[in-house]
């Protein structure tokens, strides 16, 4: 089988062990560590493909559950798949829907065969199984698709977590069997196990034995403290093959991206930049700015004095504050553009620091300036 996804390890940072790599996909090759903007409903909210390209976005996300409901994976397939449908010719990754079922639908029943739940839009009864999740993703046509897993709530008891990861491993095997397009779409396994090292080891052992082309660390960024996430990564990423991509799902904020890269993660995704952008919060090199605050009413400087993005080169805090206060759509386009650009550029700086074997120094500098070290 010619795997459509290949990870090329370029070098490892001598200061931290972080990896500089290239992710080869059927829609291009992209440097890692990388941040992947989230476009749940086949659009990275308010941004055009051209804007995402000019920022340097390589792989973007879409979502099985949401596209299954609207417009329907059959319509996307008829359009020629997600790349044609949304006019994006670089990489696409679809999440499997497992997480959305657990985060969007309070009525759900998990059985061996799959999950019974309700459509979060109209209350209809729905059923999603490993086979169905893979069938939808085969129809959507993303370059990377995800196994159907259970993302247990945080915290969860050891007993609950043990039976959950064992079922997730059985589901992963069913996904491999159901995958109809293994030569065009790389199916990644998702390691679960919460904060329990023993269970993370068992989950990783099960999935690595199934030889996926890539692996995700799931079950994090679900409300646990950052030190718990970092500890789990410390004992989980070394269990994953060094020659395969490692993807930390749902992460995240600037500090978590840097700390995840230091612990061997290659791929990240998070709705944060566009989600907080929509309520007028922006990430800048000096920390977060809530643009609605009155202090910015007469501030004619850019959102971030150290940023060279379209927003920061052309508009002021006073103007953007005005647009956001007046609910002008252009306002959230400008904040979303800047926030996505900020995280993509942050990963460029992380890759450069790895090249120079100084990612720990970069972390220190960035945390100091952003204000993460403030007591
Ligand atoms: N924090 C997250 C975000 C997305 C996820 N998606 C899946 N399929 N599984 C998880 O554990 C996730 C965790």
Coordinates of C-alpha atoms and ligand atoms in Angstrom, one line a residue:
X1 CA 0.0 0.0 0.0
X2 CA 1.4 3.4 -0.9
X3 CA 0.8 5.5 2.1
X4 CA -0.4 9.0 1.1
X5 CA 1.0 10.6 4.2
X6 CA 4.7 10.5 5.0
X7 CA 6.6 12.3 7.8
X8 CA 10.2 13.3 7.0
X9 CA 12.3 14.1 10.2
X10 CA 14.7 17.0 9.3
X11 CA 16.4 17.5 12.7
X12 CA 15.8 17.4 16.5
X13 CA 16.5 20.5 18.7
X14 CA 19.5 19.8 20.8
X15 CA 18.2 22.0 23.6
X16 CA 14.7 20.4 23.9
X17 CA 14.2 17.3 21.7
X18 CA 11.6 19.2 19.6
X19 CA 11.4 17.9 16.0
X20 CA 11.6 19.8 12.8
X21 CA 9.9 17.9 10.0
X22 CA 8.0 17.9 6.7
X23 CA 4.6 16.4 6.4
X24 CA 4.1 15.0 2.9
X25 CA 0.5 14.8 1.7
X26 CA -1.3 14.3 -1.6
X27 CA -2.0 18.1 -1.5
X28 CA 1.5 19.3 -0.8
X29 CA 4.4 19.1 1.7
X30 CA 4.3 21.3 4.8
X31 CA 6.9 22.0 7.6
X32 CA 6.3 20.9 11.1
X33 CA 5.7 21.7 13.9
X34 CA 2.6 23.3 12.3
X35 CA -0.6 25.0 13.4
X36 CA -3.7 23.9 11.5
X37 CA -6.6 26.5 11.4
X38 CA -10.0 25.0 12.0
X39 CA -12.7 25.3 9.3
X40 CA -15.4 23.1 10.9
X41 CA -18.1 23.7 8.3
X42 CA -15.7 23.8 5.3
X43 CA -14.7 27.4 6.0
X44 CA -12.2 28.9 8.4
X45 CA -14.7 31.4 9.7
X46 CA -14.6 34.8 7.8
X47 CA -11.3 34.0 6.0
X48 CA -10.9 33.2 2.3
X49 CA -8.6 30.4 1.0
X50 CA -6.4 33.1 -0.6
X51 CA -6.0 34.8 2.8
X52 CA -5.1 31.5 4.4
X53 CA -2.5 30.8 1.7
X54 CA -0.9 34.3 2.0
X55 CA -0.6 33.6 5.8
X56 CA 1.2 30.3 5.1
X57 CA -1.5 27.9 6.2
X58 CA -0.8 24.4 4.9
X59 CA -3.3 22.0 6.4
X60 CA -6.8 23.1 7.6
X61 CA -9.4 21.1 9.5
X62 CA -13.0 20.3 8.8
X63 CA -15.4 18.1 10.7
X64 CA -17.2 14.8 10.0
X65 CA -20.1 15.3 12.3
X66 CA -20.9 18.8 11.2
X67 CA -20.6 18.2 7.5
X68 CA -22.6 15.0 7.8
X69 CA -25.5 17.1 9.2
X70 CA -25.0 20.1 6.9
X71 CA -24.8 20.0 3.8
X72 CA -24.4 16.1 3.9
X73 CA -21.3 14.2 2.9
X74 CA -23.1 13.1 -0.2
X75 CA -23.3 16.7 -1.5
X76 CA -19.6 17.3 -0.8
X77 CA -18.8 14.0 -2.6
X78 CA -20.8 15.1 -5.6
X79 CA -18.9 18.4 -5.6
X80 CA -15.7 16.3 -6.0
X81 CA -14.8 16.3 -2.3
X82 CA -13.9 19.0 0.2
X83 CA -10.9 20.4 -1.8
X84 CA -13.2 21.1 -4.8
X85 CA -16.2 22.1 -2.6
X86 CA -14.3 24.8 -0.6
X87 CA -11.7 25.7 -3.3
X88 CA -8.7 24.7 -1.1
X89 CA -5.9 22.8 -2.9
X90 CA -3.6 22.4 0.1
X91 CA -4.0 19.9 2.9
X92 CA -7.2 19.0 4.7
X93 CA -7.7 16.9 7.9
X94 CA -11.1 15.8 9.1
X95 CA -11.8 15.0 12.7
X96 CA -14.0 11.8 13.1
X97 CA -17.0 13.2 14.9
X98 CA -16.2 11.4 18.2
X99 CA -15.4 14.5 20.0
X100 CA -18.4 16.4 18.8
X101 CA -20.8 13.7 19.8
X102 CA -19.4 14.0 23.3
X103 CA -19.2 17.7 23.4
X104 CA -22.4 18.7 21.6
X105 CA -25.0 16.1 22.5
X106 CA -25.9 15.6 26.1
X107 CA -28.2 12.7 25.3
X108 CA -25.9 9.9 24.3
X109 CA -25.6 6.2 24.8
X110 CA -22.3 4.5 24.0
X111 CA -22.5 0.9 23.0
X112 CA -19.9 -1.5 21.5
X113 CA -21.4 -0.9 18.0
X114 CA -21.3 2.9 18.2
X115 CA -22.9 5.9 19.8
X116 CA -26.6 6.8 19.9
X117 CA -27.2 10.5 20.3
X118 CA -29.3 13.4 19.1
X119 CA -28.7 15.9 16.3
X120 CA -27.7 19.1 18.2
X121 CA -29.7 21.2 15.6
X122 CA -33.1 19.5 15.6
X123 CA -33.1 16.8 18.2
X124 CA -33.4 13.9 15.7
X125 CA -32.0 10.5 16.9
X126 CA -28.6 9.7 15.3
X127 CA -26.2 6.8 15.4
X128 CA -22.4 7.1 14.6
X129 CA -20.1 4.1 14.4
X130 CA -16.5 3.6 13.4
X131 CA -17.7 2.3 10.0
X132 CA -20.1 5.3 9.5
X133 CA -17.4 7.8 10.6
X134 CA -14.9 6.4 8.1
X135 CA -17.6 6.2 5.3
X136 CA -18.3 9.9 5.8
X137 CA -14.6 10.8 5.8
X138 CA -14.0 8.7 2.6
X139 CA -16.8 10.7 1.0
X140 CA -15.4 14.0 2.2
X141 CA -12.0 13.2 0.7
X142 CA -9.6 14.8 3.3
X143 CA -5.9 13.9 3.0
X144 CA -5.9 12.9 6.7
X145 CA -8.9 11.3 8.4
X146 CA -9.2 10.4 12.1
X147 CA -10.3 7.1 13.8
X148 CA -13.6 7.2 15.6
X149 CA -12.8 7.4 19.3
X150 CA -14.4 8.2 22.6
X151 CA -12.9 11.4 24.2
X152 CA -13.9 10.8 27.8
X153 CA -14.8 13.8 30.0
X154 CA -12.1 15.2 32.4
X155 CA -11.7 13.9 35.0
X156 CA -12.7 10.2 34.5
X157 CA -12.1 7.3 36.9
X158 CA -9.4 4.8 36.1
X159 CA -12.1 2.1 35.7
X160 CA -14.1 4.2 33.3
X161 CA -11.0 5.2 31.3
X162 CA -9.8 1.6 31.1
X163 CA -12.9 0.2 29.5
X164 CA -13.1 3.3 27.3
X165 CA -9.6 3.0 25.8
X166 CA -10.1 -0.7 25.2
X167 CA -13.3 0.0 23.2
X168 CA -11.5 2.9 21.4
X169 CA -8.8 0.4 20.4
X170 CA -11.4 -2.0 19.1
X171 CA -13.1 0.9 17.2
X172 CA -9.7 1.9 15.7
X173 CA -9.3 -1.6 14.2
X174 CA -12.8 -1.4 12.8
X175 CA -11.9 1.9 11.2
X176 CA -8.9 0.4 9.5
X177 CA -11.1 -2.4 8.1
X178 CA -13.8 0.1 6.9
X179 CA -11.3 2.5 5.2
X180 CA -12.0 2.4 1.5
X181 CA -9.3 4.8 0.3
X182 CA -6.1 4.0 2.2
X183 CA -3.9 5.0 -0.8
X184 CA -5.4 8.5 -1.0
X185 CA -6.3 9.3 2.6
X186 CA -4.1 8.6 5.6
X187 CA -6.1 7.3 8.6
X188 CA -4.6 8.4 12.0
X189 CA -5.1 6.5 15.2
X190 CA -6.0 8.5 18.4
X191 CA -4.3 7.6 21.7
X192 CA -6.6 8.0 24.7
X193 CA -6.1 7.2 28.4
X194 CA -6.6 10.5 30.2
X195 CA -4.0 11.3 32.8
X196 CA -3.2 7.6 33.6
X197 CA 0.2 6.6 32.4
X198 CA -0.6 2.9 32.5
X199 CA -3.7 3.4 30.2
X200 CA -1.9 5.8 27.8
X201 CA 0.8 3.0 27.5
X202 CA -1.9 0.4 26.8
X203 CA -3.7 2.6 24.3
X204 CA -0.5 3.5 22.5
X205 CA 0.6 -0.1 22.4
X206 CA -2.7 -1.2 20.9
X207 CA -2.7 1.5 18.2
X208 CA 1.0 1.3 17.3
X209 CA 0.5 -2.4 16.7
X210 CA -2.1 -1.5 14.1
X211 CA 0.6 0.5 12.2
X212 CA -1.3 3.7 11.4
X213 CA 0.4 6.3 9.1
X214 CA 0.1 8.9 11.9
X215 CA -1.0 9.2 15.5
X216 CA -3.0 11.8 17.5
X217 CA -2.9 12.3 21.2
X218 CA -6.6 12.7 22.1
X219 CA -8.4 13.3 25.4
X220 CA -6.4 16.5 26.2
X221 CA -7.4 20.1 26.2
X222 CA -10.6 19.0 27.8
X223 CA -10.4 21.2 30.9
X224 CA -7.3 19.6 32.6
X225 CA -4.6 22.0 34.0
X226 CA -1.7 22.7 31.6
X227 CA 0.7 20.9 33.9
X228 CA -1.4 17.7 33.6
X229 CA -1.4 18.1 29.7
X230 CA 2.4 18.6 29.8
X231 CA 2.9 15.6 32.1
X232 CA 0.7 13.3 29.9
X233 CA 2.7 14.4 26.8
X234 CA 6.0 13.7 28.5
X235 CA 5.1 10.0 28.9
X236 CA 2.9 9.6 25.8
X237 CA 4.8 11.0 22.8
X238 CA 7.9 8.8 23.4
X239 CA 5.5 5.8 23.0
X240 CA 4.7 6.8 19.4
X241 CA 6.9 6.0 16.4
X242 CA 9.6 8.7 15.8
X243 CA 9.1 8.4 12.0
X244 CA 5.3 9.1 12.1
X245 CA 3.6 12.4 12.6
X246 CA 2.2 13.2 16.1
X247 CA -0.9 15.4 16.3
X248 CA -2.1 17.0 19.6
X249 CA -5.8 17.5 19.1
X250 CA -7.6 20.7 20.1
X251 CA -4.5 22.7 21.2
X252 CA -4.2 25.6 21.4
X253 CA -2.9 28.6 23.1
X254 CA 0.6 30.0 22.3
X255 CA 2.1 28.5 25.5
X256 CA 0.6 25.1 24.8
X257 CA 1.9 25.1 21.2
X258 CA 5.4 25.8 22.4
X259 CA 5.2 23.3 25.3
X260 CA 3.7 20.7 23.0
X261 CA 6.4 21.1 20.4
X262 CA 9.1 20.8 23.1
X263 CA 7.4 17.4 24.0
X264 CA 7.6 16.1 20.5
X265 CA 4.3 17.1 18.9
X266 CA 4.3 18.0 15.2
X267 CA 0.7 19.0 14.5
X268 CA -1.7 21.2 16.4
X269 CA -5.3 22.5 15.7
X270 CA -7.6 24.8 17.7
X271 CA -10.6 27.0 17.2
X272 CA -9.1 29.5 19.6
X273 CA -7.9 32.1 17.1
X274 CA -11.2 32.5 15.2
X275 CA -13.4 31.9 18.3
X276 CA -11.8 34.6 20.5
X277 CA -11.4 36.7 17.4
X278 CA -15.2 36.8 17.0
X279 CA -15.6 38.4 20.4
X280 CA -12.8 40.9 19.8
X281 CA -10.0 39.3 21.8
X282 CA -6.6 39.1 20.0
X283 CA -3.3 37.5 20.7
X284 CA -0.3 39.8 20.5
X285 CA 3.4 39.4 21.3
X286 CA 2.7 41.3 24.5
X287 CA -0.2 39.1 25.6
X288 CA -4.0 39.2 24.9
X289 CA -5.7 42.4 24.0
X290 CA -9.5 42.7 24.5
X291 CA -10.1 45.3 21.9
X292 CA -13.6 46.4 23.2
X293 CA -11.9 47.9 26.3
X294 CA -12.4 51.7 26.4
X295 CA -8.6 52.2 26.8
X296 CA -8.3 51.5 23.0
X297 CA -10.9 54.1 21.9
X298 CA -8.2 56.6 20.9
X299 CA -5.3 54.1 20.4
X300 CA -4.2 54.6 16.8
X301 CA -1.5 51.9 17.0
X302 CA -1.8 48.5 15.4
X303 CA -3.2 45.5 17.3
X304 CA 0.4 44.2 17.7
X305 CA 3.4 46.6 17.0
X306 CA 5.6 43.5 16.2
X307 CA 3.1 42.0 13.7
X308 CA 3.4 42.6 9.9
X309 CA 0.0 41.0 9.0
X310 CA -2.6 42.7 6.8
X311 CA -4.6 43.8 9.8
X312 CA -1.6 45.3 11.7
X313 CA -0.2 47.0 8.6
X314 CA -3.5 48.8 7.7
X315 CA -5.8 49.3 10.7
X316 CA -5.6 50.7 14.2
X317 CA -6.9 49.4 17.5
X318 CA -9.3 52.4 17.6
X319 CA -10.8 51.5 14.2
X320 CA -11.1 47.7 15.0
X321 CA -12.6 48.5 18.4
X322 CA -15.2 50.7 16.7
X323 CA -16.1 47.9 14.2
X324 CA -16.4 45.3 16.9
X325 CA -18.5 47.6 19.1
X326 CA -20.8 48.2 16.1
X327 CA -21.0 44.5 15.2
X328 CA -19.5 45.3 11.8
X329 CA -18.5 42.0 10.1
X330 CA -15.3 43.5 8.9
X331 CA -14.2 43.8 12.5
X332 CA -14.2 40.1 13.2
X333 CA -12.6 39.4 9.8
X334 CA -9.6 41.7 10.9
X335 CA -9.3 40.1 14.4
X336 CA -9.6 36.5 13.0
X337 CA -7.1 37.2 10.2
X338 CA -4.6 38.5 12.8
X339 CA -5.1 35.7 15.3
X340 CA -4.7 32.9 12.7
X341 CA -1.7 34.7 11.3
X342 CA -0.2 35.1 14.8
X343 CA -0.3 31.3 15.5
X344 CA 1.0 30.4 12.1
X345 CA 3.9 32.8 12.5
X346 CA 4.5 31.5 16.0
X347 CA 5.1 28.1 14.6
X348 CA 7.5 29.5 12.0
X349 CA 9.4 31.0 14.9
X350 CA 9.3 27.7 16.7
X351 CA 10.7 25.9 13.6
X352 CA 13.5 28.5 13.3
X353 CA 14.4 28.0 17.0
X354 CA 14.6 24.3 16.4
X355 CA 16.9 24.9 13.5
X356 CA 19.1 27.0 15.8
X357 CA 18.9 24.5 18.7
X358 CA 17.5 27.2 21.0
X359 CA 13.7 26.4 21.5
X360 CA 14.1 26.5 25.3
X361 CA 15.6 30.0 25.0
X362 CA 12.8 31.0 22.6
X363 CA 10.2 29.7 25.1
X364 CA 11.8 31.9 27.9
X365 CA 11.8 35.0 25.7
X366 CA 8.3 34.5 24.4
X367 CA 6.8 33.7 27.8
X368 CA 8.4 36.7 29.3
X369 CA 7.1 39.1 26.6
X370 CA 3.7 37.5 26.4
X371 CA 3.3 37.6 30.2
X372 CA 3.0 33.8 30.8
X373 CA 5.7 34.0 33.6
X374 CA 3.8 36.7 35.5
X375 CA 3.0 35.3 39.0
Ligands
LIG1 N1 -9.4 18.2 22.6 C1 -9.8 17.3 21.6 C2 -10.2 17.9 20.4 C3 -10.7 17.1 19.4 C4 -10.7 15.7 19.6 N2 -11.1 14.8 18.6 C5 -11.2 13.5 18.8 N3 -11.6 12.7 17.8 N4 -10.8 12.9 19.9 C6 -10.3 13.7 20.9 O1 -9.9 13.1 22.1 C7 -10.3 15.1 20.8 C8 -9.8 16.0 21.8

